[in-house]
Tab-separated table of C-alpha atoms in Angstrom:
chain	number	residue	atom	x	y	z
A	1	MET	CA	151.803	84.003	113.662
A	2	THR	CA	153.962	86.808	115.130
A	3	TRP	CA	152.925	89.092	112.334
A	4	PHE	CA	149.275	88.365	113.029
A	5	PHE	CA	149.292	89.322	116.688
A	6	SER	CA	151.401	92.382	115.936
A	7	ALA	CA	148.876	93.531	113.390
A	8	THR	CA	146.011	92.951	115.783
A	9	ALA	CA	147.881	94.865	118.546
A	10	PHE	CA	148.507	97.739	116.112
A	11	ALA	CA	144.869	97.906	115.019
A	12	GLU	CA	143.619	97.791	118.675
A	13	SER	CA	146.069	100.545	119.711
A	14	VAL	CA	144.930	102.781	116.867
A	15	ALA	CA	141.333	102.130	117.806
A	16	ALA	CA	142.084	102.857	121.516
A	17	THR	CA	143.947	106.083	120.892
A	18	GLU	CA	141.626	107.567	118.346
A	19	ASN	CA	138.041	108.441	119.086
A	20	SER	CA	136.910	107.983	115.537
A	21	SER	CA	133.286	107.745	114.486
A	22	LEU	CA	134.509	105.656	111.543
A	23	ASN	CA	135.252	102.614	113.693
A	24	LEU	CA	133.022	100.341	115.798
A	25	ARG	CA	132.606	101.053	119.474
A	26	ARG	CA	133.342	98.273	121.938
A	27	GLY	CA	129.937	98.910	123.526
A	28	ALA	CA	128.547	97.959	126.922
A	29	THR	CA	128.059	94.193	126.815
A	30	ASP	CA	130.162	91.133	126.421
A	31	ILE	CA	128.565	90.375	123.034
A	32	SER	CA	129.369	93.874	121.708
A	33	GLY	CA	132.960	93.355	122.896
A	34	GLN	CA	133.069	90.111	120.950
A	35	VAL	CA	131.708	91.828	117.879
A	36	TYR	CA	134.317	94.607	118.248
A	37	ASP	CA	137.156	91.973	118.681
A	38	LEU	CA	135.865	90.081	115.630
A	39	HIS	CA	135.782	93.240	113.626
A	40	MET	CA	139.385	94.148	114.600
A	41	LEU	CA	140.495	90.644	113.877
A	42	MET	CA	139.000	90.623	110.336
A	43	PHE	CA	140.503	94.102	109.849
A	44	ALA	CA	143.945	92.901	110.892
A	45	ILE	CA	143.757	89.917	108.502
A	46	CYS	CA	142.697	92.214	105.624
A	47	VAL	CA	145.546	94.644	106.287
A	48	VAL	CA	148.095	91.791	106.485
A	49	ILE	CA	146.746	90.338	103.096
A	50	ALA	CA	146.959	93.705	101.531
A	51	VAL	CA	150.508	94.380	102.723
A	52	VAL	CA	151.678	90.907	101.424
A	53	VAL	CA	149.799	91.066	98.082
A	54	PHE	CA	150.726	94.635	97.273
A	55	GLY	CA	154.194	94.223	98.725
A	56	VAL	CA	154.933	91.220	96.349
A	57	MET	CA	153.334	93.162	93.492
A	58	PHE	CA	155.333	96.321	93.885
A	59	THR	CA	158.567	94.549	94.737
A	60	SER	CA	158.221	92.495	91.476
A	61	MET	CA	157.469	95.680	89.498
A	62	TYR	CA	160.629	97.293	90.908
A	63	LEU	CA	163.008	94.389	90.707
A	64	HIS	CA	161.883	93.111	87.235
A	65	ARG	CA	161.299	96.415	85.379
A	66	LYS	CA	162.530	96.819	81.774
A	67	SER	CA	165.036	99.574	82.680
A	68	ARG	CA	167.049	96.958	84.710
A	69	GLY	CA	167.132	94.680	81.734
A	70	ALA	CA	164.773	92.154	83.150
A	71	LYS	CA	163.498	89.613	80.592
A	72	PRO	CA	159.946	88.239	81.071
A	73	ALA	CA	159.729	84.598	81.967
A	74	ASN	CA	157.919	82.383	79.512
A	75	PHE	CA	155.741	79.756	81.235
A	76	HIS	CA	152.087	78.660	81.021
A	77	GLU	CA	151.219	77.128	84.386
A	78	ASN	CA	152.660	76.124	87.687
A	79	VAL	CA	150.755	73.467	89.663
A	80	LYS	CA	152.424	74.416	92.930
A	81	VAL	CA	151.318	78.081	92.646
A	82	GLU	CA	147.768	76.939	91.619
A	83	ILE	CA	147.527	74.797	94.661
A	84	ALA	CA	148.979	77.471	96.927
A	85	TRP	CA	146.585	80.269	95.906
A	86	THR	CA	143.689	77.891	96.407
A	87	VAL	CA	144.699	76.287	99.675
A	88	VAL	CA	145.964	79.430	101.536
A	89	PRO	CA	142.776	81.566	101.027
A	90	PHE	CA	140.718	78.488	101.996
A	91	LEU	CA	142.629	78.185	105.330
A	92	ILE	CA	142.323	81.897	105.990
A	93	LEU	CA	138.518	81.682	105.462
A	94	VAL	CA	138.443	78.706	107.876
A	95	PHE	CA	140.415	80.696	110.468
A	96	MET	CA	138.064	83.647	110.046
A	97	ALA	CA	134.862	81.438	110.188
A	98	VAL	CA	135.463	79.890	113.607
A	99	PRO	CA	135.339	83.039	115.697
A	100	ALA	CA	132.651	84.594	113.435
A	101	ALA	CA	130.439	81.540	113.977
A	102	ASN	CA	130.938	81.508	117.728
A	103	THR	CA	129.997	85.207	117.965
A	104	LEU	CA	126.934	84.727	115.755
A	105	ILE	CA	125.728	81.673	117.816
A	106	ALA	CA	126.202	83.666	120.977
A	107	MET	CA	124.232	86.667	119.645
A	108	GLU	CA	121.269	84.462	118.750
A	109	ASP	CA	121.089	82.549	122.047
A	110	THR	CA	118.018	84.050	123.716
A	111	THR	CA	117.551	81.025	126.082
A	112	GLU	CA	117.145	81.410	129.813
A	113	PRO	CA	116.523	85.062	130.070
A	114	ASP	CA	116.096	86.815	133.512
A	115	MET	CA	113.307	89.041	132.022
A	116	THR	CA	111.527	89.675	128.649
A	117	VAL	CA	110.405	92.922	126.987
A	118	LEU	CA	108.071	93.107	124.122
A	119	VAL	CA	109.282	95.844	121.720
A	120	THR	CA	106.718	97.040	119.150
A	121	GLY	CA	107.463	99.604	116.525
A	122	SER	CA	104.760	101.819	115.090
A	123	GLN	CA	104.924	105.053	113.048
A	124	TRP	CA	106.822	106.669	114.633
A	125	LYS	CA	107.396	105.480	118.155
A	126	TRP	CA	108.326	102.479	120.217
A	127	HIS	CA	106.084	100.567	122.644
A	128	TYR	CA	107.605	98.640	125.550
A	129	LYS	CA	105.745	95.965	127.544
A	130	TYR	CA	107.398	94.142	130.399
A	131	MET	CA	106.127	90.531	130.130
A	132	ASP	CA	106.637	89.869	133.757
A	133	SER	CA	104.478	92.772	134.912
A	134	GLU	CA	101.683	95.006	133.840
A	135	VAL	CA	103.951	97.821	132.995
A	136	GLU	CA	103.781	99.078	129.407
A	137	TYR	CA	104.183	102.498	127.709
A	138	TYR	CA	105.098	104.321	124.592
A	139	SER	CA	108.435	105.970	124.094
A	140	LEU	CA	108.299	109.142	121.920
A	141	LEU	CA	110.764	111.638	120.518
A	142	ALA	CA	111.406	114.352	123.067
A	143	THR	CA	113.547	116.718	120.948
A	144	PRO	CA	111.622	120.112	120.943
A	145	ARG	CA	110.089	120.960	117.628
A	146	GLU	CA	111.737	124.307	117.729
A	147	GLN	CA	115.133	122.565	117.412
A	148	ILE	CA	113.944	120.613	114.407
A	149	GLU	CA	112.737	123.765	112.825
A	150	ASN	CA	116.070	125.581	113.586
A	151	LYS	CA	114.363	128.018	115.800
A	152	PHE	CA	116.450	126.940	118.717
A	153	SER	CA	120.043	125.622	118.860
A	154	LYS	CA	120.302	121.806	118.763
A	155	GLY	CA	120.998	120.018	121.949
A	156	GLU	CA	123.707	117.513	122.691
A	157	ASN	CA	121.400	114.432	122.042
A	158	TYR	CA	119.472	116.060	119.101
A	159	LEU	CA	116.890	113.559	117.737
A	160	LEU	CA	118.220	110.877	120.220
A	161	GLU	CA	116.125	111.691	123.303
A	162	VAL	CA	112.734	110.372	124.308
A	163	ASP	CA	110.079	111.083	126.840
A	164	ARG	CA	110.096	107.610	128.419
A	165	PRO	CA	113.186	105.388	127.835
A	166	LEU	CA	113.317	101.708	128.277
A	167	VAL	CA	114.652	100.835	131.680
A	168	ILE	CA	116.487	97.510	132.308
A	169	PRO	CA	118.694	96.127	135.075
A	170	THR	CA	122.379	95.560	134.760
A	171	GLY	CA	123.940	92.032	135.181
A	172	GLN	CA	120.758	90.371	133.936
A	173	LYS	CA	119.983	88.739	130.607
A	174	VAL	CA	117.125	90.701	128.979
A	175	ARG	CA	115.331	89.080	126.100
A	176	PHE	CA	113.663	91.346	123.525
A	177	LEU	CA	110.658	90.207	121.458
A	178	ILE	CA	110.532	92.622	118.461
A	179	THR	CA	107.669	93.142	116.246
A	180	SER	CA	105.614	95.941	114.538
A	181	ASP	CA	102.114	97.358	114.403
A	182	ASP	CA	102.363	98.567	110.770
A	183	VAL	CA	105.469	98.726	108.585
A	184	ILE	CA	108.923	97.289	108.899
A	185	HIS	CA	111.111	99.014	111.584
A	186	SER	CA	114.408	98.130	113.042
A	187	TRP	CA	115.382	98.361	116.702
A	188	TRP	CA	119.021	99.243	116.919
A	189	VAL	CA	121.250	99.942	119.946
A	190	PRO	CA	124.887	100.053	118.807
A	191	ASP	CA	126.278	99.682	122.369
A	192	PHE	CA	124.417	96.352	122.773
A	193	ALA	CA	125.313	95.025	119.275
A	194	VAL	CA	121.620	94.591	118.880
A	195	LYS	CA	119.906	95.424	115.517
A	196	LYS	CA	116.698	93.445	114.698
A	197	ASP	CA	113.980	94.171	112.144
A	198	ALA	CA	110.507	94.689	113.634
A	199	ASN	CA	108.179	92.993	111.110
A	200	PRO	CA	104.369	93.234	111.339
A	201	GLY	CA	102.882	89.811	112.166
A	202	PHE	CA	106.195	88.280	113.091
A	203	ILE	CA	108.398	88.317	116.213
A	204	ASN	CA	112.176	88.494	116.102
A	205	GLU	CA	114.286	87.801	119.259
A	206	ALA	CA	117.421	89.486	120.592
A	207	TRP	CA	119.006	89.821	123.970
A	208	THR	CA	121.492	91.829	125.923
A	209	LYS	CA	123.230	91.794	129.297
A	210	VAL	CA	124.495	95.167	130.144
A	211	ASN	CA	127.568	95.347	132.510
A	212	GLU	CA	127.561	98.994	133.590
A	213	PRO	CA	124.746	101.397	134.449
A	214	GLY	CA	124.191	104.124	131.977
A	215	VAL	CA	122.289	105.660	129.160
A	216	TYR	CA	122.480	103.945	125.786
A	217	ARG	CA	121.051	105.466	122.563
A	218	GLY	CA	120.066	104.127	119.265
A	219	GLN	CA	117.355	104.624	116.575
A	220	CYS	CA	115.184	102.896	114.006
A	221	ALA	CA	117.487	101.618	111.313
A	222	GLU	CA	114.791	100.856	108.692
A	223	LEU	CA	113.283	103.453	106.392
A	224	CYS	CA	109.663	103.367	107.743
A	225	GLY	CA	108.001	106.530	106.543
A	226	LYS	CA	108.217	110.337	106.674
A	227	ASP	CA	109.165	110.500	110.381
A	228	HIS	CA	111.672	107.692	110.294
A	229	GLY	CA	114.412	110.094	111.452
A	230	TYR	CA	112.284	110.911	114.571
A	231	MET	CA	112.199	107.420	116.056
A	232	PRO	CA	115.010	107.181	118.524
A	233	VAL	CA	115.717	104.416	121.046
A	234	VAL	CA	116.907	105.250	124.525
A	235	VAL	CA	117.782	102.554	127.115
A	236	ILE	CA	118.708	103.263	130.738
A	237	ALA	CA	120.459	100.447	132.575
A	238	LYS	CA	120.105	100.623	136.335
A	239	GLU	CA	121.618	98.691	139.165
A	240	PRO	CA	119.165	95.774	140.078
A	241	ALA	CA	118.040	97.406	143.417
A	242	GLU	CA	117.435	100.714	141.681
A	243	TYR	CA	115.599	99.014	138.850
A	244	GLU	CA	113.326	97.174	141.267
A	245	ALA	CA	112.421	100.520	142.904
A	246	TRP	CA	111.708	101.994	139.560
A	247	MET	CA	109.588	99.047	138.563
A	248	SER	CA	107.515	99.269	141.847
A	249	GLU	CA	107.003	102.983	141.147
A	250	GLN	CA	105.766	102.370	137.570
A	251	GLU	CA	103.339	99.614	138.742
A	252	GLU	CA	101.952	101.982	141.356
A	253	LYS	CA	101.599	104.787	138.729
A	254	GLN	CA	99.717	102.494	136.352
A	255	ARG	CA	97.438	101.190	139.097
A	256	LYS	CA	96.545	104.730	139.969
A	257	ALA	CA	95.998	105.647	136.309
A	258	ARG	CA	93.472	102.753	135.996
A	259	GLU	CA	91.714	103.950	139.162
A	260	GLU	CA	91.584	107.469	137.730
A	261	GLU	CA	90.138	106.183	134.473
A	262	GLN	CA	87.369	104.469	136.496
A	263	ARG	CA	86.758	107.692	138.466
A	264	LEU	CA	86.478	109.740	135.239
A	265	LEU	CA	83.904	107.326	133.802
A	266	ALA	CA	81.545	108.568	136.562
A	267	MET	CA	82.119	112.242	136.131
A	268	SER	CA	81.892	114.958	133.460
A	269	MET	CA	84.701	117.372	132.459
A	270	SER	CA	83.989	120.901	131.434
A	271	MET	CA	84.556	122.219	127.861
A	272	ASP	CA	87.386	124.421	129.012
A	273	GLU	CA	89.215	121.404	130.699
A	274	LEU	CA	88.716	119.288	127.597
A	275	MET	CA	89.790	121.932	125.238
A	276	LYS	CA	93.000	122.776	127.177
A	277	GLU	CA	93.970	119.096	127.527
A	278	GLY	CA	93.001	118.351	123.942
A	279	GLU	CA	95.176	121.064	122.500
A	280	ARG	CA	98.108	119.643	124.369
A	281	VAL	CA	97.403	116.145	123.188
A	282	TYR	CA	96.791	117.243	119.630
A	283	ASN	CA	100.079	119.203	119.366
A	284	ALA	CA	102.049	116.293	120.888
A	285	THR	CA	100.465	113.418	118.725
A	286	CYS	CA	98.437	114.674	115.900
A	287	ALA	CA	99.828	117.999	114.548
A	288	ALA	CA	102.836	116.404	112.794
A	289	CYS	CA	100.423	114.857	110.266
A	290	HIS	CA	97.249	116.934	110.347
A	291	MET	CA	99.217	120.203	110.950
A	292	PRO	CA	98.723	122.707	113.862
A	293	ASN	CA	96.050	124.453	111.946
A	294	GLY	CA	94.085	121.229	111.260
A	295	GLU	CA	94.382	121.606	107.434
A	296	GLY	CA	96.434	118.537	106.924
A	297	LEU	CA	98.608	117.848	103.838
A	298	GLN	CA	96.709	117.742	100.613
A	299	GLY	CA	96.818	114.315	99.091
A	300	VAL	CA	98.633	112.771	102.128
A	301	PHE	CA	96.911	113.628	105.474
A	302	PRO	CA	93.275	114.663	105.352
A	303	ALA	CA	92.229	117.967	106.882
A	304	LEU	CA	90.252	117.952	110.162
A	305	LYS	CA	89.143	121.473	109.692
A	306	GLY	CA	85.766	121.380	108.004
A	307	SER	CA	85.804	117.508	107.888
A	308	GLN	CA	82.376	115.891	107.373
A	309	MET	CA	83.258	113.180	109.985
A	310	VAL	CA	84.553	115.684	112.473
A	311	LEU	CA	81.572	117.860	112.062
A	312	GLU	CA	78.794	115.183	111.870
A	313	ASP	CA	79.828	111.723	113.077
A	314	GLN	CA	81.031	111.755	116.675
A	315	THR	CA	81.115	107.929	117.034
A	316	ALA	CA	83.282	107.395	113.848
A	317	HIS	CA	85.558	110.223	115.026
A	318	ILE	CA	86.146	108.519	118.447
A	319	ASP	CA	86.542	105.194	116.667
A	320	ILE	CA	89.239	106.241	114.211
A	321	VAL	CA	91.264	107.919	116.988
A	322	LEU	CA	90.903	104.627	119.075
A	323	ASN	CA	91.458	102.092	116.411
A	324	GLY	CA	93.191	103.916	113.443
A	325	LYS	CA	92.313	103.186	109.839
A	326	THR	CA	93.802	100.154	108.043
A	327	GLY	CA	95.791	100.906	104.935
A	328	THR	CA	96.513	104.441	105.894
A	329	ALA	CA	98.993	106.319	107.987
A	330	MET	CA	96.274	106.806	110.630
A	331	GLN	CA	97.377	104.630	113.581
A	332	ALA	CA	95.440	103.496	116.613
A	333	PHE	CA	95.904	105.614	119.747
A	334	GLY	CA	93.746	103.332	121.961
A	335	LYS	CA	96.785	101.875	123.799
A	336	MET	CA	98.772	105.055	123.703
A	337	LEU	CA	96.344	107.610	125.092
A	338	SER	CA	94.052	107.482	128.141
A	339	LEU	CA	90.241	107.665	127.915
A	340	LYS	CA	90.557	111.278	129.195
A	341	GLU	CA	93.128	112.175	126.592
A	342	ILE	CA	91.146	110.747	123.757
A	343	ALA	CA	87.943	112.452	124.892
A	344	ALA	CA	89.938	115.718	125.174
A	345	VAL	CA	91.522	115.559	121.766
A	346	VAL	CA	88.276	114.515	120.024
A	347	THR	CA	86.446	117.445	121.813
A	348	TYR	CA	89.300	119.789	120.657
A	349	GLU	CA	89.146	118.693	117.026
A	350	ARG	CA	85.409	119.074	116.962
A	351	ASN	CA	85.590	122.681	118.298
A	352	ALA	CA	88.924	124.092	117.004
A	353	TRP	CA	89.777	126.068	113.795
A	354	GLY	CA	86.100	127.175	113.400
A	355	ASN	CA	84.558	123.706	113.542
A	356	ASN	CA	82.550	124.829	116.515
A	357	THR	CA	80.192	121.908	116.838
A	358	GLY	CA	79.653	122.483	120.465
A	359	ASP	CA	80.118	118.744	121.106
A	360	ILE	CA	81.601	117.618	124.420
A	361	VAL	CA	83.109	114.103	124.456
A	362	GLN	CA	83.474	112.624	127.953
A	363	PRO	CA	85.773	109.609	128.890
A	364	LYS	CA	82.554	107.532	129.282
A	365	ASP	CA	81.742	108.180	125.659
A	366	VAL	CA	85.127	106.957	124.610
A	367	ASN	CA	84.736	103.855	126.763
A	368	ALA	CA	81.386	103.121	125.222
A	369	VAL	CA	82.883	103.035	121.754
A	370	ALA	CA	85.962	101.075	122.915
A	371	THR	CA	83.861	98.375	124.565
A	372	GLY	CA	80.983	98.400	122.046
A	373	GLN	CA	78.362	99.225	124.746
């Protein structure tokens, strides 16, 4: 076994001294370390097999070449050789299977978590809900559109930055329940050795236990539509005390947001306020499909400029923003946007680009459609 440990040490030394994007990273968890070690073990075995097989082959070609007067042996079969090349590969596979099985079992063991997060993919963003609290939010791409359109130089974390990352504590087992609102996505964080499909109507499980605080990046690893490349994952691991402080702050923010929604139901906003807020919301969430000028993409995304629904049917307009439209790329924004934001964006769409309906949609109007009152 000396050759084996020497090969393993050589492979690990190469990986340690070269910062190559062609190799796996050890990652930030014990499981990702196990996966890395397993990968290097398999690589070492393959290297040794290649050296032995090609060594014997080229040595035989050299020593028994015709120019040296070698005469080919004349035999049909050799029982010992047949047994050897059947038994040896079998033993190698068994030797490889044991650590592989242990790692796979550990990766799938989601029992006894310290906390659980529901991860929901939708075109094209992630929604995180902390199952032990009322905190939930969407995480969207934060790379400026100007960088994507090559107007500005690209940043260090181009297409791998979000407005609201997932935050988890270090040293605690975090279970992820992974699903989807629409098509198949895949939640992938290489440093955690976690890559799970998010299937609509089905829940997959994964887990991690991060050892060190830091920022860990990933992305959707399943082709899920036109903005598949704009669906990054960012996770921030904080020390437990820092995480608890963050969680308390988020719970307070969401409590105040609910109180603000209730306050807005009893008041009216001006057209100027709604149009200004509506333009911001539209550019952030709607312009990618319906275009900044509201003309959409012919045959793909309908135009809002001059749309019969936008011009004539206010209730249907609010409903489609709230609940989306089944069978199309129009997703539901009821959980993503506040009543104020939906009222503002609907008002903006009904009065921008020459639509000029004069309609003012208030948060109470959105709430009425949402609750069916």
